[in-house]
PDB file of C-alpha atoms in Angstrom:
ATOM      1  CA  SER A 132     -85.246-128.089  52.743  1.00  0.00           C
ATOM      2  CA  THR A 133     -82.108-129.775  51.377  1.00  0.00           C
ATOM      3  CA  ARG A 134     -78.859-128.135  50.318  1.00  0.00           C
ATOM      4  CA  LEU A 135     -76.077-129.824  48.343  1.00  0.00           C
ATOM      5  CA  SER A 136     -72.548-128.374  48.400  1.00  0.00           C
ATOM      6  CA  PHE A 137     -69.559-129.554  46.399  1.00  0.00           C
ATOM      7  CA  GLY A 138     -66.057-128.099  46.223  1.00  0.00           C
ATOM      8  CA  ASN A 139     -62.970-127.260  48.226  1.00  0.00           C
ATOM      9  CA  VAL A 140     -62.789-126.534  51.941  1.00  0.00           C
ATOM     10  CA  VAL A 141     -60.906-123.363  52.852  1.00  0.00           C
ATOM     11  CA  LEU A 142     -60.123-122.522  56.487  1.00  0.00           C
ATOM     12  CA  LEU A 143     -58.669-119.439  58.113  1.00  0.00           C
ATOM     13  CA  PRO A 144     -54.867-119.762  58.403  1.00  0.00           C
ATOM     14  CA  SER A 145     -55.070-119.701  62.200  1.00  0.00           C
ATOM     15  CA  LEU A 146     -57.492-122.648  62.215  1.00  0.00           C
ATOM     16  CA  GLU A 147     -55.401-124.555  59.723  1.00  0.00           C
ATOM     17  CA  ALA A 148     -52.277-124.077  61.871  1.00  0.00           C
ATOM     18  CA  ASN A 149     -53.838-124.925  65.222  1.00  0.00           C
ATOM     19  CA  THR A 150     -56.276-127.753  64.508  1.00  0.00           C
ATOM     20  CA  GLY A 151     -55.725-131.318  63.339  1.00  0.00           C
ATOM     21  CA  LEU A 152     -58.695-131.550  60.981  1.00  0.00           C
ATOM     22  CA  GLU A 153     -56.768-133.591  58.382  1.00  0.00           C
ATOM     23  CA  TYR A 154     -58.363-132.018  55.316  1.00  0.00           C
ATOM     24  CA  GLU A 155     -56.662-131.341  51.972  1.00  0.00           C
ATOM     25  CA  ASN A 156     -56.863-128.030  50.141  1.00  0.00           C
ATOM     26  CA  SER A 157     -56.734-129.735  46.761  1.00  0.00           C
ATOM     27  CA  HIS A 158     -59.442-132.304  47.521  1.00  0.00           C
ATOM     28  CA  GLN A 159     -63.084-131.622  46.660  1.00  0.00           C
ATOM     29  CA  TYR A 160     -65.742-132.608  49.163  1.00  0.00           C
ATOM     30  CA  SER A 161     -69.482-133.212  49.027  1.00  0.00           C
ATOM     31  CA  ASN A 162     -71.942-132.139  51.697  1.00  0.00           C
ATOM     32  CA  ILE A 163     -75.706-132.713  51.990  1.00  0.00           C
ATOM     33  CA  TYR A 164     -77.563-130.693  54.624  1.00  0.00           C
ATOM     34  CA  THR A 165     -81.275-131.439  55.220  1.00  0.00           C
ATOM     35  CA  ARG A 166     -83.439-129.356  57.554  1.00  0.00           C
ATOM     36  CA  TYR A 167     -87.008-129.981  58.730  1.00  0.00           C
ATOM     37  CA  TYR A 168     -89.419-127.704  60.623  1.00  0.00           C
ATOM     38  CA  ALA A 169     -92.948-128.374  61.836  1.00  0.00           C
ATOM     39  CA  ALA A 170     -95.334-126.190  63.856  1.00  0.00           C
ATOM     40  CA  ILE A 171     -97.348-128.569  66.037  1.00  0.00           C
ATOM     41  CA  ASN A 172     -99.565-125.799  67.420  1.00  0.00           C
ATOM     42  CA  GLU A 173     -99.225-122.098  68.261  1.00  0.00           C
ATOM     43  CA  TYR A 174     -96.974-122.892  71.267  1.00  0.00           C
ATOM     44  CA  ILE A 175     -95.002-126.004  70.227  1.00  0.00           C
ATOM     45  CA  SER A 176     -92.739-126.580  67.237  1.00  0.00           C
ATOM     46  CA  TYR A 177     -90.041-129.052  66.195  1.00  0.00           C
ATOM     47  CA  SER A 178     -86.947-128.532  64.064  1.00  0.00           C
ATOM     48  CA  GLY A 179     -84.149-130.860  63.066  1.00  0.00           C
ATOM     49  CA  SER A 180     -81.234-131.096  60.648  1.00  0.00           C
ATOM     50  CA  LEU A 181     -79.025-133.888  59.317  1.00  0.00           C
ATOM     51  CA  GLU A 182     -75.620-133.387  57.697  1.00  0.00           C
ATOM     52  CA  VAL A 183     -74.000-136.127  55.582  1.00  0.00           C
ATOM     53  CA  THR A 184     -70.588-135.553  54.017  1.00  0.00           C
ATOM     54  CA  ASN A 185     -67.202-136.961  53.076  1.00  0.00           C
ATOM     55  CA  GLN A 186     -65.362-134.095  54.793  1.00  0.00           C
ATOM     56  CA  PRO A 187     -63.064-134.939  57.726  1.00  0.00           C
ATOM     57  CA  HIS A 188     -65.389-135.970  60.546  1.00  0.00           C
ATOM     58  CA  LYS A 189     -63.957-133.421  62.993  1.00  0.00           C
ATOM     59  CA  LEU A 190     -65.298-130.623  60.786  1.00  0.00           C
ATOM     60  CA  ILE A 191     -68.897-131.559  61.583  1.00  0.00           C
ATOM     61  CA  GLY A 192     -68.337-132.682  65.173  1.00  0.00           C
ATOM     62  CA  THR A 193     -67.988-136.476  65.020  1.00  0.00           C
ATOM     63  CA  ASN A 194     -65.081-138.821  65.756  1.00  0.00           C
ATOM     64  CA  PHE A 195     -65.815-141.598  63.244  1.00  0.00           C
ATOM     65  CA  SER A 196     -65.925-141.988  59.461  1.00  0.00           C
ATOM     66  CA  ARG A 197     -66.073-144.828  56.924  1.00  0.00           C
ATOM     67  CA  SER A 198     -63.677-144.252  54.040  1.00  0.00           C
ATOM     68  CA  ASP A 199     -65.335-147.068  52.044  1.00  0.00           C
ATOM     69  CA  PHE A 200     -68.602-145.097  51.865  1.00  0.00           C
ATOM     70  CA  ILE A 201     -69.236-142.346  49.285  1.00  0.00           C
ATOM     71  CA  LEU A 202     -70.421-140.027  52.078  1.00  0.00           C
ATOM     72  CA  SER A 203     -68.158-141.195  54.863  1.00  0.00           C
ATOM     73  CA  THR A 204     -69.646-139.502  57.932  1.00  0.00           C
ATOM     74  CA  GLY A 205     -72.732-137.704  59.194  1.00  0.00           C
ATOM     75  CA  ARG A 206     -74.321-136.113  62.222  1.00  0.00           C
ATOM     76  CA  PHE A 207     -77.721-134.955  63.434  1.00  0.00           C
ATOM     77  CA  GLN A 208     -76.783-131.310  63.955  1.00  0.00           C
ATOM     78  CA  GLU A 209     -80.146-130.361  65.439  1.00  0.00           C
ATOM     79  CA  SER A 210     -83.198-132.080  66.861  1.00  0.00           C
ATOM     80  CA  LYS A 211     -85.119-129.877  69.251  1.00  0.00           C
ATOM     81  CA  LEU A 212     -88.569-129.168  70.629  1.00  0.00           C
ATOM     82  CA  ASN A 213     -89.566-125.540  71.214  1.00  0.00           C
ATOM     83  CA  ILE A 214     -92.283-124.502  73.668  1.00  0.00           C
ATOM     84  CA  THR A 215     -92.996-120.766  73.650  1.00  0.00           C
ATOM     85  CA  THR A 216     -95.549-118.705  75.558  1.00  0.00           C
ATOM     86  CA  LYS A 217     -95.832-114.966  76.203  1.00  0.00           C
ATOM     87  CA  SER A 218     -93.281-114.896  79.040  1.00  0.00           C
ATOM     88  CA  PHE A 219     -91.772-118.397  79.193  1.00  0.00           C
ATOM     89  CA  SER A 220     -89.948-120.529  76.618  1.00  0.00           C
ATOM     90  CA  ILE A 221     -88.257-123.959  76.727  1.00  0.00           C
ATOM     91  CA  ILE A 222     -85.885-125.642  74.265  1.00  0.00           C
ATOM     92  CA  ALA A 223     -85.135-129.352  74.725  1.00  0.00           C
ATOM     93  CA  GLY A 224     -83.019-131.699  72.628  1.00  0.00           C
ATOM     94  CA  ARG A 225     -79.961-130.997  70.449  1.00  0.00           C
ATOM     95  CA  ALA A 226     -79.682-127.285  69.728  1.00  0.00           C
ATOM     96  CA  ASP A 227     -77.525-124.176  69.604  1.00  0.00           C
ATOM     97  CA  PHE A 228     -78.500-122.795  72.999  1.00  0.00           C
ATOM     98  CA  PHE A 229     -76.430-119.607  72.557  1.00  0.00           C
ATOM     99  CA  SER A 230     -77.915-118.419  69.270  1.00  0.00           C
ATOM    100  CA  GLU A 231     -78.944-115.083  70.806  1.00  0.00           C
ATOM    101  CA  ASN A 232     -75.308-113.915  70.675  1.00  0.00           C
ATOM    102  CA  TYR A 233     -74.075-112.084  67.586  1.00  0.00           C
ATOM    103  CA  ARG A 234     -71.521-114.218  65.768  1.00  0.00           C
ATOM    104  CA  SER A 235     -69.895-113.321  62.462  1.00  0.00           C
ATOM    105  CA  ASP A 236     -70.417-115.734  59.555  1.00  0.00           C
ATOM    106  CA  VAL A 237     -66.618-115.846  59.220  1.00  0.00           C
ATOM    107  CA  PHE A 238     -66.501-118.175  62.238  1.00  0.00           C
ATOM    108  CA  ALA A 239     -67.954-121.672  62.233  1.00  0.00           C
ATOM    109  CA  LYS A 240     -70.836-122.211  64.616  1.00  0.00           C
ATOM    110  CA  PRO A 241     -70.197-124.216  67.808  1.00  0.00           C
ATOM    111  CA  ILE A 242     -71.037-127.894  67.705  1.00  0.00           C
ATOM    112  CA  ASN A 243     -74.592-128.226  69.025  1.00  0.00           C
ATOM    113  CA  GLY A 244     -74.972-130.158  72.274  1.00  0.00           C
ATOM    114  CA  ASP A 245     -77.806-132.098  73.888  1.00  0.00           C
ATOM    115  CA  GLY A 246     -79.675-130.586  76.803  1.00  0.00           C
ATOM    116  CA  PHE A 247     -82.336-128.016  77.573  1.00  0.00           C
ATOM    117  CA  SER A 248     -82.721-124.326  78.261  1.00  0.00           C
ATOM    118  CA  TRP A 249     -85.468-122.146  79.657  1.00  0.00           C
ATOM    119  CA  LEU A 250     -86.039-118.408  79.455  1.00  0.00           C
ATOM    120  CA  TYR A 251     -88.345-116.279  81.625  1.00  0.00           C
ATOM    121  CA  GLU A 252     -89.217-112.735  80.581  1.00  0.00           C
ATOM    122  CA  HIS A 253     -90.905-110.239  82.880  1.00  0.00           C
ATOM    123  CA  GLY A 254     -91.141-106.570  81.965  1.00  0.00           C
ATOM    124  CA  LYS A 255     -87.630-105.364  81.154  1.00  0.00           C
ATOM    125  CA  TRP A 256     -85.931-108.382  82.767  1.00  0.00           C
ATOM    126  CA  ASP A 257     -84.851-111.705  81.219  1.00  0.00           C
ATOM    127  CA  PHE A 258     -83.448-114.735  83.015  1.00  0.00           C
ATOM    128  CA  LYS A 259     -82.047-117.669  81.053  1.00  0.00           C
ATOM    129  CA  HIS A 260     -80.599-121.017  82.135  1.00  0.00           C
ATOM    130  CA  VAL A 261     -78.891-123.605  79.910  1.00  0.00           C
ATOM    131  CA  LEU A 262     -77.807-127.156  80.774  1.00  0.00           C
ATOM    132  CA  GLU A 263     -75.892-128.809  77.934  1.00  0.00           C
ATOM    133  CA  THR A 264     -73.688-131.872  77.483  1.00  0.00           C
ATOM    134  CA  LEU A 265     -70.480-131.257  75.561  1.00  0.00           C
ATOM    135  CA  PRO A 266     -68.508-133.831  73.550  1.00  0.00           C
ATOM    136  CA  ALA A 267     -66.347-135.995  75.824  1.00  0.00           C
ATOM    137  CA  GLU A 268     -62.600-135.412  75.933  1.00  0.00           C
ATOM    138  CA  LYS A 269     -59.812-137.947  76.249  1.00  0.00           C
ATOM    139  CA  SER A 270     -56.751-137.353  78.425  1.00  0.00           C
ATOM    140  CA  GLY A 271     -54.297-140.234  78.386  1.00  0.00           C
ATOM    141  CA  ASP A 272     -56.326-143.421  78.727  1.00  0.00           C
ATOM    142  CA  ILE A 273     -59.206-141.725  80.585  1.00  0.00           C
ATOM    143  CA  ILE A 274     -62.341-140.408  78.881  1.00  0.00           C
ATOM    144  CA  PHE A 275     -63.888-137.424  80.667  1.00  0.00           C
ATOM    145  CA  ARG A 276     -67.533-136.445  80.351  1.00  0.00           C
ATOM    146  CA  ARG A 277     -68.273-132.732  80.262  1.00  0.00           C
ATOM    147  CA  LEU A 278     -71.327-130.743  81.243  1.00  0.00           C
ATOM    148  CA  LEU A 279     -71.907-127.041  80.631  1.00  0.00           C
ATOM    149  CA  THR A 280     -74.389-124.995  82.622  1.00  0.00           C
ATOM    150  CA  TYR A 281     -74.973-121.321  81.993  1.00  0.00           C
ATOM    151  CA  HIS A 282     -77.231-118.618  83.382  1.00  0.00           C
ATOM    152  CA  HIS A 283     -77.636-114.924  82.775  1.00  0.00           C
ATOM    153  CA  LEU A 284     -79.733-111.984  83.913  1.00  0.00           C
ATOM    154  CA  LYS A 285     -80.446-109.262  81.352  1.00  0.00           C
ATOM    155  CA  PHE A 286     -82.096-105.830  81.633  1.00  0.00           C
ATOM    156  CA  HIS A 287     -83.559-104.061  78.590  1.00  0.00           C
ATOM    157  CA  ILE A 288     -83.605-100.313  77.924  1.00  0.00           C
ATOM    158  CA  GLY A 289     -85.354 -99.787  74.620  1.00  0.00           C
ATOM    159  CA  MET A 290     -83.319-101.603  71.962  1.00  0.00           C
ATOM    160  CA  ASN A 291     -80.314-101.835  74.288  1.00  0.00           C
ATOM    161  CA  SER A 292     -79.547-104.336  77.038  1.00  0.00           C
ATOM    162  CA  PHE A 293     -76.941-105.157  79.663  1.00  0.00           C
ATOM    163  CA  GLY A 294     -76.439-107.817  82.302  1.00  0.00           C
ATOM    164  CA  VAL A 295     -74.271-110.451  83.928  1.00  0.00           C
ATOM    165  CA  ALA A 296     -73.777-114.114  83.026  1.00  0.00           C
ATOM    166  CA  GLU A 297     -71.842-117.127  84.244  1.00  0.00           C
ATOM    167  CA  TYR A 298     -70.586-120.291  82.525  1.00  0.00           C
ATOM    168  CA  PHE A 299     -69.665-123.426  84.437  1.00  0.00           C
ATOM    169  CA  ILE A 300     -67.961-126.487  82.899  1.00  0.00           C
ATOM    170  CA  LEU A 301     -68.018-129.667  84.992  1.00  0.00           C
ATOM    171  CA  SER A 302     -65.722-132.563  83.973  1.00  0.00           C
ATOM    172  CA  GLY A 303     -65.381-136.093  85.302  1.00  0.00           C
ATOM    173  CA  GLU A 304     -65.307-139.787  84.438  1.00  0.00           C
ATOM    174  CA  GLU A 305     -68.974-139.918  85.452  1.00  0.00           C
ATOM    175  CA  ILE A 306     -71.288-136.938  85.893  1.00  0.00           C
ATOM    176  CA  GLY A 307     -74.578-137.357  87.705  1.00  0.00           C
ATOM    177  CA  LEU A 308     -77.164-134.757  88.625  1.00  0.00           C
ATOM    178  CA  ASP A 309     -75.046-132.653  90.947  1.00  0.00           C
ATOM    179  CA  PHE A 310     -77.710-130.116  91.913  1.00  0.00           C
ATOM    180  CA  LYS A 311     -75.317-128.073  94.008  1.00  0.00           C
ATOM    181  CA  ARG A 312     -73.187-127.293  90.964  1.00  0.00           C
ATOM    182  CA  LEU A 313     -76.133-126.973  88.577  1.00  0.00           C
ATOM    183  CA  ASN A 314     -78.392-124.704  90.658  1.00  0.00           C
ATOM    184  CA  PRO A 315     -79.224-121.763  88.358  1.00  0.00           C
ATOM    185  CA  PHE A 316     -79.995-119.430  91.287  1.00  0.00           C
ATOM    186  CA  VAL A 317     -76.610-119.748  93.053  1.00  0.00           C
ATOM    187  CA  PRO A 318     -73.363-118.205  91.707  1.00  0.00           C
ATOM    188  CA  PHE A 319     -71.270-121.094  90.396  1.00  0.00           C
ATOM    189  CA  THR A 320     -68.030-119.304  91.280  1.00  0.00           C
ATOM    190  CA  LEU A 321     -68.769-119.554  95.006  1.00  0.00           C
ATOM    191  CA  ASN A 322     -68.907-123.363  94.903  1.00  0.00           C
ATOM    192  CA  SER A 323     -65.142-123.466  95.404  1.00  0.00           C
ATOM    193  CA  HIS A 324     -65.574-121.716  98.769  1.00  0.00           C
ATOM    194  CA  ASP A 325     -67.877-124.288 100.344  1.00  0.00           C
ATOM    195  CA  SER A 326     -67.099-127.458  98.381  1.00  0.00           C
ATOM    196  CA  TYR A 327     -63.815-129.020  97.337  1.00  0.00           C
ATOM    197  CA  GLU A 328     -62.954-128.767  93.655  1.00  0.00           C
ATOM    198  CA  ASN A 329     -62.374-131.939  91.667  1.00  0.00           C
ATOM    199  CA  TYR A 330     -58.934-132.734  90.279  1.00  0.00           C
ATOM    200  CA  TYR A 331     -58.095-135.855  88.305  1.00  0.00           C
ATOM    201  CA  GLU A 332     -54.649-137.315  87.823  1.00  0.00           C
ATOM    202  CA  GLY A 333     -53.726-137.226  84.161  1.00  0.00           C
ATOM    203  CA  TYR A 334     -56.426-134.686  83.260  1.00  0.00           C
ATOM    204  CA  ARG A 335     -54.980-131.406  82.034  1.00  0.00           C
ATOM    205  CA  GLY A 336     -57.494-128.821  83.183  1.00  0.00           C
ATOM    206  CA  ASP A 337     -59.777-127.623  85.923  1.00  0.00           C
ATOM    207  CA  ALA A 338     -62.502-130.215  86.499  1.00  0.00           C
ATOM    208  CA  ASP A 339     -65.036-127.594  87.591  1.00  0.00           C
ATOM    209  CA  ASN A 340     -64.283-124.241  86.057  1.00  0.00           C
ATOM    210  CA  SER A 341     -66.460-121.114  86.060  1.00  0.00           C
ATOM    211  CA  VAL A 342     -66.295-117.994  83.898  1.00  0.00           C
ATOM    212  CA  ILE A 343     -68.119-114.735  84.715  1.00  0.00           C
ATOM    213  CA  LYS A 344     -69.269-112.400  81.934  1.00  0.00           C
ATOM    214  CA  PHE A 345     -70.535-108.810  82.001  1.00  0.00           C
ATOM    215  CA  PHE A 346     -72.144-107.681  78.748  1.00  0.00           C
ATOM    216  CA  PHE A 347     -73.679-104.659  77.051  1.00  0.00           C
ATOM    217  CA  ASN A 348     -75.590-104.760  73.740  1.00  0.00           C
ATOM    218  CA  TRP A 349     -76.448-101.658  71.726  1.00  0.00           C
ATOM    219  CA  SER A 350     -78.682-101.723  68.639  1.00  0.00           C
ATOM    220  CA  GLY A 351     -79.557 -99.040  66.111  1.00  0.00           C
ATOM    221  CA  ASN A 352     -81.454 -99.008  62.841  1.00  0.00           C
ATOM    222  CA  LYS A 353     -78.381-100.016  60.839  1.00  0.00           C
ATOM    223  CA  SER A 354     -75.738-100.953  63.406  1.00  0.00           C
ATOM    224  CA  THR A 355     -75.134-103.255  66.359  1.00  0.00           C
ATOM    225  CA  ALA A 356     -72.407-103.092  69.002  1.00  0.00           C
ATOM    226  CA  ILE A 357     -71.647-105.710  71.664  1.00  0.00           C
ATOM    227  CA  LEU A 358     -69.251-105.418  74.600  1.00  0.00           C
ATOM    228  CA  ASN A 359     -68.271-108.495  76.652  1.00  0.00           C
ATOM    229  CA  PHE A 360     -65.952-108.633  79.659  1.00  0.00           C
ATOM    230  CA  TYR A 361     -64.942-112.128  80.852  1.00  0.00           C
ATOM    231  CA  MET A 362     -63.343-113.108  84.165  1.00  0.00           C
ATOM    232  CA  ASP A 363     -61.975-116.650  84.184  1.00  0.00           C
ATOM    233  CA  GLU A 364     -59.580-116.211  87.094  1.00  0.00           C
ATOM    234  CA  PHE A 365     -59.318-113.242  89.434  1.00  0.00           C
ATOM    235  CA  HIS A 366     -57.179-113.189  92.574  1.00  0.00           C
ATOM    236  CA  MET A 367     -57.842-110.519  95.175  1.00  0.00           C
ATOM    237  CA  ASP A 368     -54.760-111.174  97.300  1.00  0.00           C
ATOM    238  CA  SER A 369     -51.255-110.270  96.213  1.00  0.00           C
ATOM    239  CA  TRP A 370     -49.852-113.562  97.534  1.00  0.00           C
ATOM    240  CA  SER A 371     -52.157-115.586  95.298  1.00  0.00           C
ATOM    241  CA  ARG A 372     -51.112-113.550  92.267  1.00  0.00           C
ATOM    242  CA  ASP A 373     -47.560-114.762  92.833  1.00  0.00           C
ATOM    243  CA  ASP A 374     -48.723-118.322  92.162  1.00  0.00           C
ATOM    244  CA  PHE A 375     -51.657-117.850  89.763  1.00  0.00           C
ATOM    245  CA  ASN A 376     -52.423-115.498  86.892  1.00  0.00           C
ATOM    246  CA  ASP A 377     -55.562-113.462  86.420  1.00  0.00           C
ATOM    247  CA  ALA A 378     -57.374-114.380  83.207  1.00  0.00           C
ATOM    248  CA  LEU A 379     -59.423-111.443  81.917  1.00  0.00           C
ATOM    249  CA  LEU A 380     -60.773-110.790  78.425  1.00  0.00           C
ATOM    250  CA  LEU A 381     -62.417-107.710  76.927  1.00  0.00           C
ATOM    251  CA  ASN A 382     -64.214-108.419  73.653  1.00  0.00           C
ATOM    252  CA  MET A 383     -65.871-105.791  71.417  1.00  0.00           C
ATOM    253  CA  MET A 384     -67.880-106.422  68.259  1.00  0.00           C
ATOM    254  CA  TYR A 385     -69.464-104.003  65.780  1.00  0.00           C
ATOM    255  CA  GLU A 386     -71.712-104.547  62.760  1.00  0.00           C
ATOM    256  CA  TYR A 387     -72.973-101.955  60.268  1.00  0.00           C
ATOM    257  CA  ARG A 388     -75.526-102.776  57.571  1.00  0.00           C
ATOM    258  CA  PHE A 389     -75.570-100.855  54.264  1.00  0.00           C
ATOM    259  CA  ASN A 390     -78.832-100.568  52.336  1.00  0.00           C
ATOM    260  CA  SER A 391     -76.700 -99.689  49.330  1.00  0.00           C
ATOM    261  CA  MET A 392     -72.904 -99.816  49.296  1.00  0.00           C
ATOM    262  CA  PRO A 393     -71.183 -96.791  47.692  1.00  0.00           C
ATOM    263  CA  MET A 394     -70.780 -97.114  43.884  1.00  0.00           C
ATOM    264  CA  LEU A 395     -72.084-100.725  43.878  1.00  0.00           C
ATOM    265  CA  ASN A 396     -75.818-100.242  44.439  1.00  0.00           C
ATOM    266  CA  LEU A 397     -75.829-103.459  46.464  1.00  0.00           C
ATOM    267  CA  PRO A 398     -76.611-104.130  50.139  1.00  0.00           C
ATOM    268  CA  GLY A 399     -73.680-105.052  52.363  1.00  0.00           C
ATOM    269  CA  THR A 400     -72.419-105.526  55.909  1.00  0.00           C
ATOM    270  CA  LEU A 401     -69.296-104.293  57.684  1.00  0.00           C
ATOM    271  CA  GLU A 402     -68.157-106.408  60.651  1.00  0.00           C
ATOM    272  CA  ALA A 403     -65.314-105.737  63.066  1.00  0.00           C
ATOM    273  CA  THR A 404     -64.164-107.313  66.337  1.00  0.00           C
ATOM    274  CA  ILE A 405     -61.269-106.847  68.714  1.00  0.00           C
ATOM    275  CA  SER A 406     -60.270-108.632  71.937  1.00  0.00           C
TER     276      SER A 406
END
């Protein structure tokens, strides 16, 4: 399938104020998005997508464009292999590895990374692990590679589910296969207790940072509610709180689907979120 879009780019005011995307409200842009899907057999399938545009390259996740070309930049947004069985599934390549989370269409999707994920389902339990490379960041004259690993354990009760998850971002000039920090069966947060954390001069940020998440998902016939509680930093001792701040976030999302909106006789969706 191929989709052609032409017109103006409109961003939320908060994005326009806080990002340097270098786009112009009055300028009209072209965008060609091509997607391909093939079922190799009942267990294996491939899907890929290519986006070519003259929008600012940061909008589609690249750092290079050619102004002398009609369509000045492009990116392979997806190229992944799916292997699915009754209780085990694997995704490898460039993909959105977090597509199971509800995300309003108001927000742009995250830039897909390269890596793999696997999911094991047994009875009412799910365990998922993701290993994904993120776009490199530059701090001063140093370019830092970034690696994201993520795991979660989920328990299902009918159409509802709850569980615990953990994200871990590892940064450095070079990142090899550090199995200690990538082990899906060990809490990433505890690595700081038995291994020194990495700090780099000139790099603004924690070189190995973990975030814990507790979540609850509720689903009905017409509505969905999601509750997420994140812990980025938590200090048990009062003396440590004098030097460092706790970083906690409670995020709630709700979606209601109308078969027919009042007085319009059209289907619709109501979405709300608060943090």
